[in-house]
PDB file of C-alpha atoms in Angstrom:
ATOM      1  CA  MET A   1     -35.232 -76.113 -49.293  1.00  0.00           C
ATOM      2  CA  ARG A   2     -31.856 -77.521 -48.225  1.00  0.00           C
ATOM      3  CA  ARG A   3     -30.285 -74.117 -48.696  1.00  0.00           C
ATOM      4  CA  ILE A   4     -32.884 -72.521 -46.478  1.00  0.00           C
ATOM      5  CA  LEU A   5     -32.322 -75.095 -43.711  1.00  0.00           C
ATOM      6  CA  HIS A   6     -28.547 -74.744 -44.006  1.00  0.00           C
ATOM      7  CA  GLY A   7     -28.860 -70.950 -43.695  1.00  0.00           C
ATOM      8  CA  SER A   8     -31.022 -71.255 -40.604  1.00  0.00           C
ATOM      9  CA  ARG A   9     -28.493 -73.569 -38.951  1.00  0.00           C
ATOM     10  CA  MET A  10     -25.683 -71.157 -39.661  1.00  0.00           C
ATOM     11  CA  LEU A  11     -27.645 -68.247 -38.134  1.00  0.00           C
ATOM     12  CA  MET A  12     -28.396 -70.280 -35.006  1.00  0.00           C
ATOM     13  CA  MET A  13     -24.719 -71.198 -34.594  1.00  0.00           C
ATOM     14  CA  LYS A  14     -23.677 -67.552 -34.999  1.00  0.00           C
ATOM     15  CA  ALA A  15     -26.270 -66.479 -32.420  1.00  0.00           C
ATOM     16  CA  GLN A  16     -24.990 -69.103 -29.954  1.00  0.00           C
ATOM     17  CA  TRP A  17     -21.435 -67.729 -30.240  1.00  0.00           C
ATOM     18  CA  THR A  18     -22.516 -64.100 -30.308  1.00  0.00           C
ATOM     19  CA  VAL A  19     -24.458 -64.158 -26.982  1.00  0.00           C
ATOM     20  CA  PRO A  20     -21.616 -65.547 -24.820  1.00  0.00           C
ATOM     21  CA  ALA A  21     -19.155 -63.181 -26.449  1.00  0.00           C
ATOM     22  CA  ALA A  22     -21.390 -60.198 -25.688  1.00  0.00           C
ATOM     23  CA  ALA A  23     -21.886 -61.352 -22.098  1.00  0.00           C
ATOM     24  CA  TRP A  24     -18.125 -61.799 -21.648  1.00  0.00           C
ATOM     25  CA  LEU A  25     -17.490 -58.348 -23.079  1.00  0.00           C
ATOM     26  CA  LEU A  26     -20.056 -56.791 -20.732  1.00  0.00           C
ATOM     27  CA  LEU A  27     -18.585 -58.605 -17.695  1.00  0.00           C
ATOM     28  CA  SER A  28     -15.046 -57.561 -18.597  1.00  0.00           C
ATOM     29  CA  THR A  29     -16.100 -53.950 -19.030  1.00  0.00           C
ATOM     30  CA  THR A  30     -17.823 -53.931 -15.630  1.00  0.00           C
ATOM     31  CA  VAL A  31     -14.851 -55.474 -13.828  1.00  0.00           C
ATOM     32  CA  PHE A  32     -12.445 -53.068 -15.501  1.00  0.00           C
ATOM     33  CA  ALA A  33     -14.627 -50.116 -14.582  1.00  0.00           C
ATOM     34  CA  ARG A  34     -14.776 -51.239 -10.973  1.00  0.00           C
ATOM     35  CA  TRP A  35     -10.999 -51.736 -10.856  1.00  0.00           C
ATOM     36  CA  GLN A  36     -10.404 -48.374 -12.477  1.00  0.00           C
ATOM     37  CA  ASP A  37     -12.846 -46.388 -10.272  1.00  0.00           C
ATOM     38  CA  PRO A  38     -13.518 -48.308  -7.036  1.00  0.00           C
ATOM     39  CA  LYS A  39     -16.338 -47.142  -4.827  1.00  0.00           C
ATOM     40  CA  PRO A  40     -15.185 -45.634  -1.509  1.00  0.00           C
ATOM     41  CA  ARG A  41     -15.826 -47.882   1.451  1.00  0.00           C
ATOM     42  CA  PRO A  42     -18.357 -46.674   4.023  1.00  0.00           C
ATOM     43  CA  ALA A  43     -16.994 -44.917   7.088  1.00  0.00           C
ATOM     44  CA  PRO A  44     -17.146 -46.603  10.512  1.00  0.00           C
ATOM     45  CA  THR A  45     -19.589 -44.705  12.660  1.00  0.00           C
ATOM     46  CA  TRP A  46     -20.289 -44.437  16.353  1.00  0.00           C
ATOM     47  CA  THR A  47     -23.160 -43.097  18.424  1.00  0.00           C
ATOM     48  CA  GLY A  48     -22.489 -40.939  21.456  1.00  0.00           C
ATOM     49  CA  VAL A  49     -24.000 -38.336  23.757  1.00  0.00           C
ATOM     50  CA  SER A  50     -22.956 -34.704  24.181  1.00  0.00           C
ATOM     51  CA  SER A  51     -22.126 -33.347  27.611  1.00  0.00           C
ATOM     52  CA  ALA A  52     -20.825 -30.166  29.202  1.00  0.00           C
ATOM     53  CA  SER A  53     -17.043 -29.945  29.293  1.00  0.00           C
ATOM     54  CA  GLN A  54     -17.251 -28.466  32.803  1.00  0.00           C
ATOM     55  CA  THR A  55     -20.038 -28.414  35.355  1.00  0.00           C
ATOM     56  CA  SER A  56     -20.374 -27.209  38.946  1.00  0.00           C
ATOM     57  CA  MET A  57     -23.130 -27.258  41.536  1.00  0.00           C
ATOM     58  CA  VAL A  58     -22.570 -24.094  43.559  1.00  0.00           C
ATOM     59  CA  GLY A  59     -23.940 -23.327  46.997  1.00  0.00           C
ATOM     60  CA  CYS A  60     -23.483 -20.947  49.877  1.00  0.00           C
ATOM     61  CA  GLN A  61     -21.032 -21.641  52.684  1.00  0.00           C
ATOM     62  CA  GLN A  62     -23.316 -20.110  55.291  1.00  0.00           C
ATOM     63  CA  ASP A  63     -26.885 -20.681  56.428  1.00  0.00           C
ATOM     64  CA  GLY A  64     -29.338 -17.969  55.533  1.00  0.00           C
ATOM     65  CA  VAL A  65     -32.342 -16.730  53.604  1.00  0.00           C
ATOM     66  CA  ILE A  66     -32.151 -15.834  49.922  1.00  0.00           C
ATOM     67  CA  VAL A  67     -32.841 -12.158  49.293  1.00  0.00           C
ATOM     68  CA  GLU A  68     -31.739 -11.930  45.634  1.00  0.00           C
ATOM     69  CA  VAL A  69     -31.392 -14.220  42.626  1.00  0.00           C
ATOM     70  CA  ALA A  70     -29.332 -12.168  40.186  1.00  0.00           C
ATOM     71  CA  VAL A  71     -29.486 -14.479  37.134  1.00  0.00           C
ATOM     72  CA  VAL A  72     -31.942 -16.566  35.141  1.00  0.00           C
ATOM     73  CA  GLU A  73     -31.591 -20.042  33.674  1.00  0.00           C
ATOM     74  CA  GLY A  74     -29.770 -20.030  30.350  1.00  0.00           C
ATOM     75  CA  GLN A  75     -27.907 -16.811  31.108  1.00  0.00           C
ATOM     76  CA  ARG A  76     -24.209 -16.663  30.329  1.00  0.00           C
ATOM     77  CA  VAL A  77     -22.074 -15.535  33.252  1.00  0.00           C
ATOM     78  CA  ARG A  78     -18.467 -14.571  33.835  1.00  0.00           C
ATOM     79  CA  LYS A  79     -16.225 -15.950  36.537  1.00  0.00           C
ATOM     80  CA  GLY A  80     -16.975 -14.218  39.853  1.00  0.00           C
ATOM     81  CA  GLU A  81     -20.354 -12.856  38.730  1.00  0.00           C
ATOM     82  CA  VAL A  82     -23.007 -12.836  41.466  1.00  0.00           C
ATOM     83  CA  LEU A  83     -25.621 -15.569  41.175  1.00  0.00           C
ATOM     84  CA  VAL A  84     -27.461 -15.463  44.521  1.00  0.00           C
ATOM     85  CA  ARG A  85     -27.294 -13.305  47.648  1.00  0.00           C
ATOM     86  CA  LEU A  86     -28.345 -14.258  51.163  1.00  0.00           C
ATOM     87  CA  ASP A  87     -29.574 -11.923  53.884  1.00  0.00           C
ATOM     88  CA  ALA A  88     -26.381 -10.304  55.199  1.00  0.00           C
ATOM     89  CA  ARG A  89     -27.674  -7.425  57.333  1.00  0.00           C
ATOM     90  CA  ALA A  90     -26.425  -8.806  60.660  1.00  0.00           C
ATOM     91  CA  GLN A  91     -23.040  -9.691  59.223  1.00  0.00           C
ATOM     92  CA  GLN A  92     -22.799  -6.310  57.501  1.00  0.00           C
ATOM     93  CA  ALA A  93     -23.397  -4.558  60.835  1.00  0.00           C
ATOM     94  CA  ARG A  94     -20.612  -6.593  62.420  1.00  0.00           C
ATOM     95  CA  VAL A  95     -18.274  -5.674  59.576  1.00  0.00           C
ATOM     96  CA  THR A  96     -19.074  -1.994  60.025  1.00  0.00           C
ATOM     97  CA  ARG A  97     -18.367  -2.147  63.765  1.00  0.00           C
ATOM     98  CA  LEU A  98     -15.089  -3.992  63.289  1.00  0.00           C
ATOM     99  CA  ARG A  99     -14.003  -1.666  60.508  1.00  0.00           C
ATOM    100  CA  ILE A 100     -14.316   1.293  62.880  1.00  0.00           C
ATOM    101  CA  ALA A 101     -12.235  -0.494  65.493  1.00  0.00           C
ATOM    102  CA  ALA A 102      -9.639  -1.617  62.945  1.00  0.00           C
ATOM    103  CA  ASN A 103      -9.168   1.871  61.508  1.00  0.00           C
ATOM    104  CA  ALA A 104      -9.184   3.720  64.848  1.00  0.00           C
ATOM    105  CA  ASP A 105      -5.743   4.624  66.244  1.00  0.00           C
ATOM    106  CA  VAL A 106      -6.935   6.555  69.304  1.00  0.00           C
ATOM    107  CA  ARG A 107      -5.468   4.077  71.768  1.00  0.00           C
ATOM    108  CA  ILE A 108      -2.125   4.161  69.972  1.00  0.00           C
ATOM    109  CA  ARG A 109      -1.948   7.951  69.915  1.00  0.00           C
ATOM    110  CA  GLU A 110      -2.946   8.118  73.582  1.00  0.00           C
ATOM    111  CA  ALA A 111      -0.194   5.666  74.519  1.00  0.00           C
ATOM    112  CA  GLU A 112       2.323   7.634  72.455  1.00  0.00           C
ATOM    113  CA  GLN A 113       1.455  10.835  74.343  1.00  0.00           C
ATOM    114  CA  ARG A 114       1.847   9.058  77.672  1.00  0.00           C
ATOM    115  CA  LEU A 115       5.237   7.783  76.542  1.00  0.00           C
ATOM    116  CA  ALA A 116       6.361  11.279  75.554  1.00  0.00           C
ATOM    117  CA  LEU A 117       5.284  12.603  78.947  1.00  0.00           C
ATOM    118  CA  ALA A 118       7.083   9.786  80.751  1.00  0.00           C
ATOM    119  CA  GLU A 119      10.277  10.433  78.769  1.00  0.00           C
ATOM    120  CA  ARG A 120      10.227  14.146  79.629  1.00  0.00           C
ATOM    121  CA  GLU A 121       9.648  13.352  83.294  1.00  0.00           C
ATOM    122  CA  GLU A 122      12.536  10.906  83.290  1.00  0.00           C
ATOM    123  CA  GLN A 123      14.863  13.483  81.715  1.00  0.00           C
ATOM    124  CA  ARG A 124      13.798  16.111  84.281  1.00  0.00           C
ATOM    125  CA  LEU A 125      14.477  13.795  87.201  1.00  0.00           C
ATOM    126  CA  ARG A 126      17.875  12.837  85.768  1.00  0.00           C
ATOM    127  CA  LYS A 127      18.914  16.496  85.796  1.00  0.00           C
ATOM    128  CA  LEU A 128      17.570  16.937  89.326  1.00  0.00           C
ATOM    129  CA  ARG A 129      19.385  13.808  90.386  1.00  0.00           C
ATOM    130  CA  THR A 130      22.723  15.273  89.234  1.00  0.00           C
ATOM    131  CA  GLN A 131      21.993  18.210  91.513  1.00  0.00           C
ATOM    132  CA  ASP A 132      21.001  15.879  94.371  1.00  0.00           C
ATOM    133  CA  ILE A 133      17.506  17.376  94.310  1.00  0.00           C
ATOM    134  CA  ALA A 134      15.677  14.190  93.144  1.00  0.00           C
ATOM    135  CA  SER A 135      16.085  10.878  94.878  1.00  0.00           C
ATOM    136  CA  VAL A 136      17.105   7.612  93.272  1.00  0.00           C
ATOM    137  CA  ALA A 137      13.654   6.216  93.971  1.00  0.00           C
ATOM    138  CA  GLN A 138      12.024   9.053  92.066  1.00  0.00           C
ATOM    139  CA  LEU A 139      14.285   8.446  89.069  1.00  0.00           C
ATOM    140  CA  GLU A 140      13.607   4.712  89.113  1.00  0.00           C
ATOM    141  CA  ARG A 141       9.883   5.431  89.261  1.00  0.00           C
ATOM    142  CA  ALA A 142      10.202   7.667  86.191  1.00  0.00           C
ATOM    143  CA  LYS A 143      12.063   4.902  84.313  1.00  0.00           C
ATOM    144  CA  LEU A 144       9.293   2.455  85.190  1.00  0.00           C
ATOM    145  CA  ASP A 145       6.609   4.844  83.947  1.00  0.00           C
ATOM    146  CA  ARG A 146       8.482   5.167  80.628  1.00  0.00           C
ATOM    147  CA  VAL A 147       8.674   1.386  80.205  1.00  0.00           C
ATOM    148  CA  ILE A 148       4.978   1.041  81.018  1.00  0.00           C
ATOM    149  CA  ALA A 149       4.175   3.691  78.404  1.00  0.00           C
ATOM    150  CA  GLU A 150       6.186   1.785  75.782  1.00  0.00           C
ATOM    151  CA  ILE A 151       4.339  -1.420  76.639  1.00  0.00           C
ATOM    152  CA  ALA A 152       1.026   0.450  76.354  1.00  0.00           C
ATOM    153  CA  ILE A 153       1.916   1.462  72.785  1.00  0.00           C
ATOM    154  CA  ASP A 154       2.685  -2.170  71.885  1.00  0.00           C
ATOM    155  CA  ALA A 155      -0.583  -3.292  73.501  1.00  0.00           C
ATOM    156  CA  ALA A 156      -2.570  -0.677  71.535  1.00  0.00           C
ATOM    157  CA  LYS A 157      -0.948  -1.797  68.281  1.00  0.00           C
ATOM    158  CA  ILE A 158      -1.707  -5.446  69.059  1.00  0.00           C
ATOM    159  CA  GLU A 159      -5.308  -4.515  69.849  1.00  0.00           C
ATOM    160  CA  GLN A 160      -5.625  -2.760  66.494  1.00  0.00           C
ATOM    161  CA  ALA A 161      -4.057  -5.735  64.671  1.00  0.00           C
ATOM    162  CA  VAL A 162      -6.569  -8.067  66.316  1.00  0.00           C
ATOM    163  CA  ALA A 163      -9.400  -5.749  65.233  1.00  0.00           C
ATOM    164  CA  GLN A 164      -8.075  -5.785  61.678  1.00  0.00           C
ATOM    165  CA  ALA A 165      -7.884  -9.593  61.693  1.00  0.00           C
ATOM    166  CA  SER A 166     -11.440  -9.791  63.036  1.00  0.00           C
ATOM    167  CA  LEU A 167     -12.520  -7.392  60.293  1.00  0.00           C
ATOM    168  CA  ALA A 168     -10.916  -9.578  57.621  1.00  0.00           C
ATOM    169  CA  GLU A 169     -12.699 -12.628  59.033  1.00  0.00           C
ATOM    170  CA  ALA A 170     -16.039 -10.798  59.160  1.00  0.00           C
ATOM    171  CA  GLU A 171     -15.618  -9.563  55.587  1.00  0.00           C
ATOM    172  CA  HIS A 172     -14.829 -13.116  54.500  1.00  0.00           C
ATOM    173  CA  ARG A 173     -17.967 -14.393  56.210  1.00  0.00           C
ATOM    174  CA  LEU A 174     -19.922 -11.614  54.565  1.00  0.00           C
ATOM    175  CA  GLU A 175     -18.583 -12.702  51.181  1.00  0.00           C
ATOM    176  CA  LEU A 176     -19.657 -16.278  51.933  1.00  0.00           C
ATOM    177  CA  LEU A 177     -23.255 -15.057  51.911  1.00  0.00           C
ATOM    178  CA  THR A 178     -22.865 -14.291  48.203  1.00  0.00           C
ATOM    179  CA  VAL A 179     -22.836 -17.119  45.648  1.00  0.00           C
ATOM    180  CA  ARG A 180     -20.671 -16.395  42.598  1.00  0.00           C
ATOM    181  CA  SER A 181     -19.965 -18.247  39.367  1.00  0.00           C
ATOM    182  CA  PRO A 182     -16.810 -20.384  39.645  1.00  0.00           C
ATOM    183  CA  PHE A 183     -15.943 -19.928  35.945  1.00  0.00           C
ATOM    184  CA  ASP A 184     -17.153 -18.462  32.653  1.00  0.00           C
ATOM    185  CA  GLY A 185     -20.185 -20.492  31.660  1.00  0.00           C
ATOM    186  CA  THR A 186     -23.963 -20.756  31.459  1.00  0.00           C
ATOM    187  CA  VAL A 187     -26.521 -21.040  34.248  1.00  0.00           C
ATOM    188  CA  ALA A 188     -28.114 -24.415  33.522  1.00  0.00           C
ATOM    189  CA  LYS A 189     -30.407 -24.647  36.543  1.00  0.00           C
ATOM    190  CA  LEU A 190     -31.567 -22.596  39.541  1.00  0.00           C
ATOM    191  CA  LEU A 191     -32.659 -24.685  42.509  1.00  0.00           C
ATOM    192  CA  HIS A 192     -34.064 -21.994  44.839  1.00  0.00           C
ATOM    193  CA  GLN A 193     -35.860 -18.674  44.768  1.00  0.00           C
ATOM    194  CA  VAL A 194     -36.084 -15.524  46.860  1.00  0.00           C
ATOM    195  CA  GLY A 195     -37.336 -16.239  50.379  1.00  0.00           C
ATOM    196  CA  ASP A 196     -36.031 -19.802  50.589  1.00  0.00           C
ATOM    197  CA  ALA A 197     -34.015 -20.712  53.665  1.00  0.00           C
ATOM    198  CA  VAL A 198     -30.918 -22.663  52.746  1.00  0.00           C
ATOM    199  CA  GLU A 199     -28.310 -24.519  54.723  1.00  0.00           C
ATOM    200  CA  ARG A 200     -24.554 -24.379  54.470  1.00  0.00           C
ATOM    201  CA  LEU A 201     -23.189 -25.989  51.268  1.00  0.00           C
ATOM    202  CA  GLN A 202     -26.695 -26.730  49.980  1.00  0.00           C
ATOM    203  CA  PRO A 203     -26.647 -26.633  46.130  1.00  0.00           C
ATOM    204  CA  MET A 204     -28.349 -23.526  44.785  1.00  0.00           C
ATOM    205  CA  ALA A 205     -27.407 -23.328  41.092  1.00  0.00           C
ATOM    206  CA  GLN A 206     -25.737 -25.347  38.373  1.00  0.00           C
ATOM    207  CA  VAL A 207     -23.232 -23.673  36.064  1.00  0.00           C
ATOM    208  CA  VAL A 208     -21.898 -25.481  32.975  1.00  0.00           C
ATOM    209  CA  VAL A 209     -19.482 -24.916  30.108  1.00  0.00           C
ATOM    210  CA  ILE A 210     -20.681 -26.058  26.665  1.00  0.00           C
ATOM    211  CA  ASP A 211     -17.955 -24.409  24.593  1.00  0.00           C
ATOM    212  CA  PRO A 212     -16.153 -26.621  23.969  1.00  0.00           C
ATOM    213  CA  LEU A 213     -18.751 -29.374  24.067  1.00  0.00           C
ATOM    214  CA  TRP A 214     -17.782 -32.940  24.862  1.00  0.00           C
ATOM    215  CA  VAL A 215     -19.130 -35.949  22.991  1.00  0.00           C
ATOM    216  CA  GLU A 216     -18.500 -39.334  24.599  1.00  0.00           C
ATOM    217  CA  PHE A 217     -19.074 -42.760  23.094  1.00  0.00           C
ATOM    218  CA  ASP A 218     -18.021 -46.395  23.499  1.00  0.00           C
ATOM    219  CA  CYS A 219     -15.639 -47.797  20.894  1.00  0.00           C
ATOM    220  CA  SER A 220     -14.858 -51.481  20.409  1.00  0.00           C
ATOM    221  CA  LEU A 221     -11.332 -52.621  21.148  1.00  0.00           C
ATOM    222  CA  GLU A 222     -10.862 -53.580  17.478  1.00  0.00           C
ATOM    223  CA  ARG A 223     -11.671 -50.090  16.228  1.00  0.00           C
ATOM    224  CA  VAL A 224     -10.221 -47.946  18.982  1.00  0.00           C
ATOM    225  CA  LYS A 225      -6.884 -47.942  17.137  1.00  0.00           C
ATOM    226  CA  LEU A 226      -8.612 -45.819  14.456  1.00  0.00           C
ATOM    227  CA  LEU A 227      -9.066 -43.059  17.053  1.00  0.00           C
ATOM    228  CA  PRO A 228      -5.664 -42.056  18.443  1.00  0.00           C
ATOM    229  CA  GLN A 229      -5.251 -39.091  20.767  1.00  0.00           C
ATOM    230  CA  GLY A 230      -5.463 -35.890  18.701  1.00  0.00           C
ATOM    231  CA  ALA A 231      -7.227 -37.487  15.725  1.00  0.00           C
ATOM    232  CA  MET A 232      -9.859 -35.455  13.892  1.00  0.00           C
ATOM    233  CA  VAL A 233     -13.388 -36.808  13.564  1.00  0.00           C
ATOM    234  CA  MET A 234     -16.705 -35.504  12.309  1.00  0.00           C
ATOM    235  CA  VAL A 235     -19.576 -35.024  14.721  1.00  0.00           C
ATOM    236  CA  GLN A 236     -23.211 -34.446  13.839  1.00  0.00           C
ATOM    237  CA  PRO A 237     -26.384 -34.334  15.954  1.00  0.00           C
ATOM    238  CA  ALA A 238     -28.842 -37.089  15.194  1.00  0.00           C
ATOM    239  CA  ALA A 239     -31.576 -34.479  14.701  1.00  0.00           C
ATOM    240  CA  LYS A 240     -32.442 -33.791  11.077  1.00  0.00           C
ATOM    241  CA  GLY A 241     -31.041 -30.696   9.437  1.00  0.00           C
ATOM    242  CA  ALA A 242     -28.027 -30.291  11.730  1.00  0.00           C
ATOM    243  CA  ARG A 243     -24.662 -29.751  10.071  1.00  0.00           C
ATOM    244  CA  ALA A 244     -21.583 -31.745  10.981  1.00  0.00           C
ATOM    245  CA  ARG A 245     -18.561 -30.222  12.729  1.00  0.00           C
ATOM    246  CA  ARG A 246     -14.994 -31.316  13.209  1.00  0.00           C
ATOM    247  CA  GLY A 247     -13.870 -32.459  16.610  1.00  0.00           C
ATOM    248  CA  ILE A 248     -10.670 -33.742  18.143  1.00  0.00           C
ATOM    249  CA  ILE A 249     -10.082 -36.854  20.232  1.00  0.00           C
ATOM    250  CA  THR A 250      -8.981 -35.607  23.649  1.00  0.00           C
ATOM    251  CA  TYR A 251      -9.362 -38.719  25.798  1.00  0.00           C
ATOM    252  CA  ARG A 252      -9.398 -42.498  25.549  1.00  0.00           C
ATOM    253  CA  ALA A 253     -10.114 -44.509  28.661  1.00  0.00           C
ATOM    254  CA  VAL A 254      -7.128 -46.498  29.899  1.00  0.00           C
ATOM    255  CA  LEU A 255      -9.435 -49.230  31.190  1.00  0.00           C
ATOM    256  CA  ALA A 256     -11.773 -51.221  28.958  1.00  0.00           C
ATOM    257  CA  ASP A 257     -15.251 -52.315  29.960  1.00  0.00           C
ATOM    258  CA  ALA A 258     -14.981 -56.064  30.478  1.00  0.00           C
ATOM    259  CA  ALA A 259     -18.626 -56.776  29.679  1.00  0.00           C
ATOM    260  CA  SER A 260     -18.864 -54.892  26.379  1.00  0.00           C
ATOM    261  CA  GLN A 261     -15.165 -54.982  25.435  1.00  0.00           C
ATOM    262  CA  THR A 262     -15.202 -51.260  24.686  1.00  0.00           C
ATOM    263  CA  ARG A 263     -13.267 -48.175  25.730  1.00  0.00           C
ATOM    264  CA  LYS A 264     -14.720 -44.757  26.453  1.00  0.00           C
ATOM    265  CA  VAL A 265     -13.636 -42.121  23.915  1.00  0.00           C
ATOM    266  CA  ARG A 266     -14.155 -38.376  24.271  1.00  0.00           C
ATOM    267  CA  VAL A 267     -14.313 -35.786  21.486  1.00  0.00           C
ATOM    268  CA  SER A 268     -14.013 -32.036  22.045  1.00  0.00           C
ATOM    269  CA  VAL A 269     -16.074 -29.908  19.624  1.00  0.00           C
ATOM    270  CA  SER A 270     -16.121 -26.129  19.301  1.00  0.00           C
ATOM    271  CA  ASN A 271     -19.564 -24.700  20.117  1.00  0.00           C
ATOM    272  CA  ARG A 272     -19.055 -20.946  19.976  1.00  0.00           C
ATOM    273  CA  ASP A 273     -22.576 -20.265  18.722  1.00  0.00           C
ATOM    274  CA  TYR A 274     -24.062 -22.367  21.568  1.00  0.00           C
ATOM    275  CA  ALA A 275     -26.279 -24.066  18.977  1.00  0.00           C
ATOM    276  CA  TRP A 276     -25.574 -27.542  20.328  1.00  0.00           C
ATOM    277  CA  VAL A 277     -26.738 -28.538  23.780  1.00  0.00           C
ATOM    278  CA  ALA A 278     -25.636 -31.155  26.265  1.00  0.00           C
ATOM    279  CA  GLY A 279     -27.526 -34.420  26.443  1.00  0.00           C
ATOM    280  CA  SER A 280     -28.072 -34.779  22.679  1.00  0.00           C
ATOM    281  CA  LYS A 281     -27.559 -37.947  20.676  1.00  0.00           C
ATOM    282  CA  MET A 282     -24.580 -37.610  18.309  1.00  0.00           C
ATOM    283  CA  ARG A 283     -23.111 -39.502  15.358  1.00  0.00           C
ATOM    284  CA  ILE A 284     -19.346 -39.675  14.948  1.00  0.00           C
ATOM    285  CA  TRP A 285     -17.239 -40.811  11.987  1.00  0.00           C
ATOM    286  CA  LEU A 286     -13.653 -40.478  10.813  1.00  0.00           C
ATOM    287  CA  ASP A 287     -12.588 -37.239   9.189  1.00  0.00           C
ATOM    288  CA  THR A 288     -10.826 -38.996   6.279  1.00  0.00           C
ATOM    289  CA  PRO A 289     -11.251 -38.261   2.535  1.00  0.00           C
ATOM    290  CA  SER A 290     -10.937 -41.979   1.670  1.00  0.00           C
ATOM    291  CA  VAL A 291     -14.262 -42.773   3.284  1.00  0.00           C
ATOM    292  CA  THR A 292     -17.715 -41.401   2.591  1.00  0.00           C
ATOM    293  CA  PRO A 293     -19.685 -39.808   5.421  1.00  0.00           C
ATOM    294  CA  PRO A 294     -22.827 -41.650   6.442  1.00  0.00           C
ATOM    295  CA  ARG A 295     -26.060 -40.458   4.974  1.00  0.00           C
ATOM    296  CA  PRO A 296     -28.489 -39.005   7.499  1.00  0.00           C
ATOM    297  CA  LYS A 297     -31.440 -41.255   8.134  1.00  0.00           C
TER     298      LYS A 297
END
């Protein structure tokens, strides 16, 4: 009986020493594993909004009535492409009339013929004067007629130059009745339709550039040092299923917002497929292999 009790005590003592040893071994193994293969720290993330990198509200510089809308919303346009035309019939008629006057040289040719006649008459009277046939008064009159003919040529040339200047002005005014795209972009919005009467400089269409696309967000003053000018970041729409793209920091505001203690940061992202649109919620994180990208919610 004593042997049995002694054996039981020995087993209990061994069990008491065995359990702490096993726990210590397990703890040491876990710590060593964590030291050997540390988990990557989560990436700092920001939330921003996409916007067009360039936008313009275009209008006509003359009053008039719309007779043609040459584009539709969402259409891509090139710089100088016609967007809207106003009624230009009256201005076109004025251009036609002035073009005829600017290109006509009838008055100049007429004055040149009068000058040639005056020069011949002056030469004739000079010869007659040497023979005492013509008087001095007649010769002086011939000289005056020649000078007047020369002045008439200058006046005709000035008249034609004025007509050409008026034509250039009329053609410019005619061009002002046509609204063109100021740059390569996309028609985001049309504000009027055919038949609408519009005033000078009244907005008629909005043209935007979304390649590249801008993404702007507020960054705290503590973390803004992680985003220097030219740094690469990852950008991803908040919508499910969208793939992330690389972007580059192109702007950091030089003034901080006193209330929120943040600075505005802008990222430029390539959008050649036009799959991303302006006004979308975006997630931004550092493009660094030492951090793991956030998991989409």
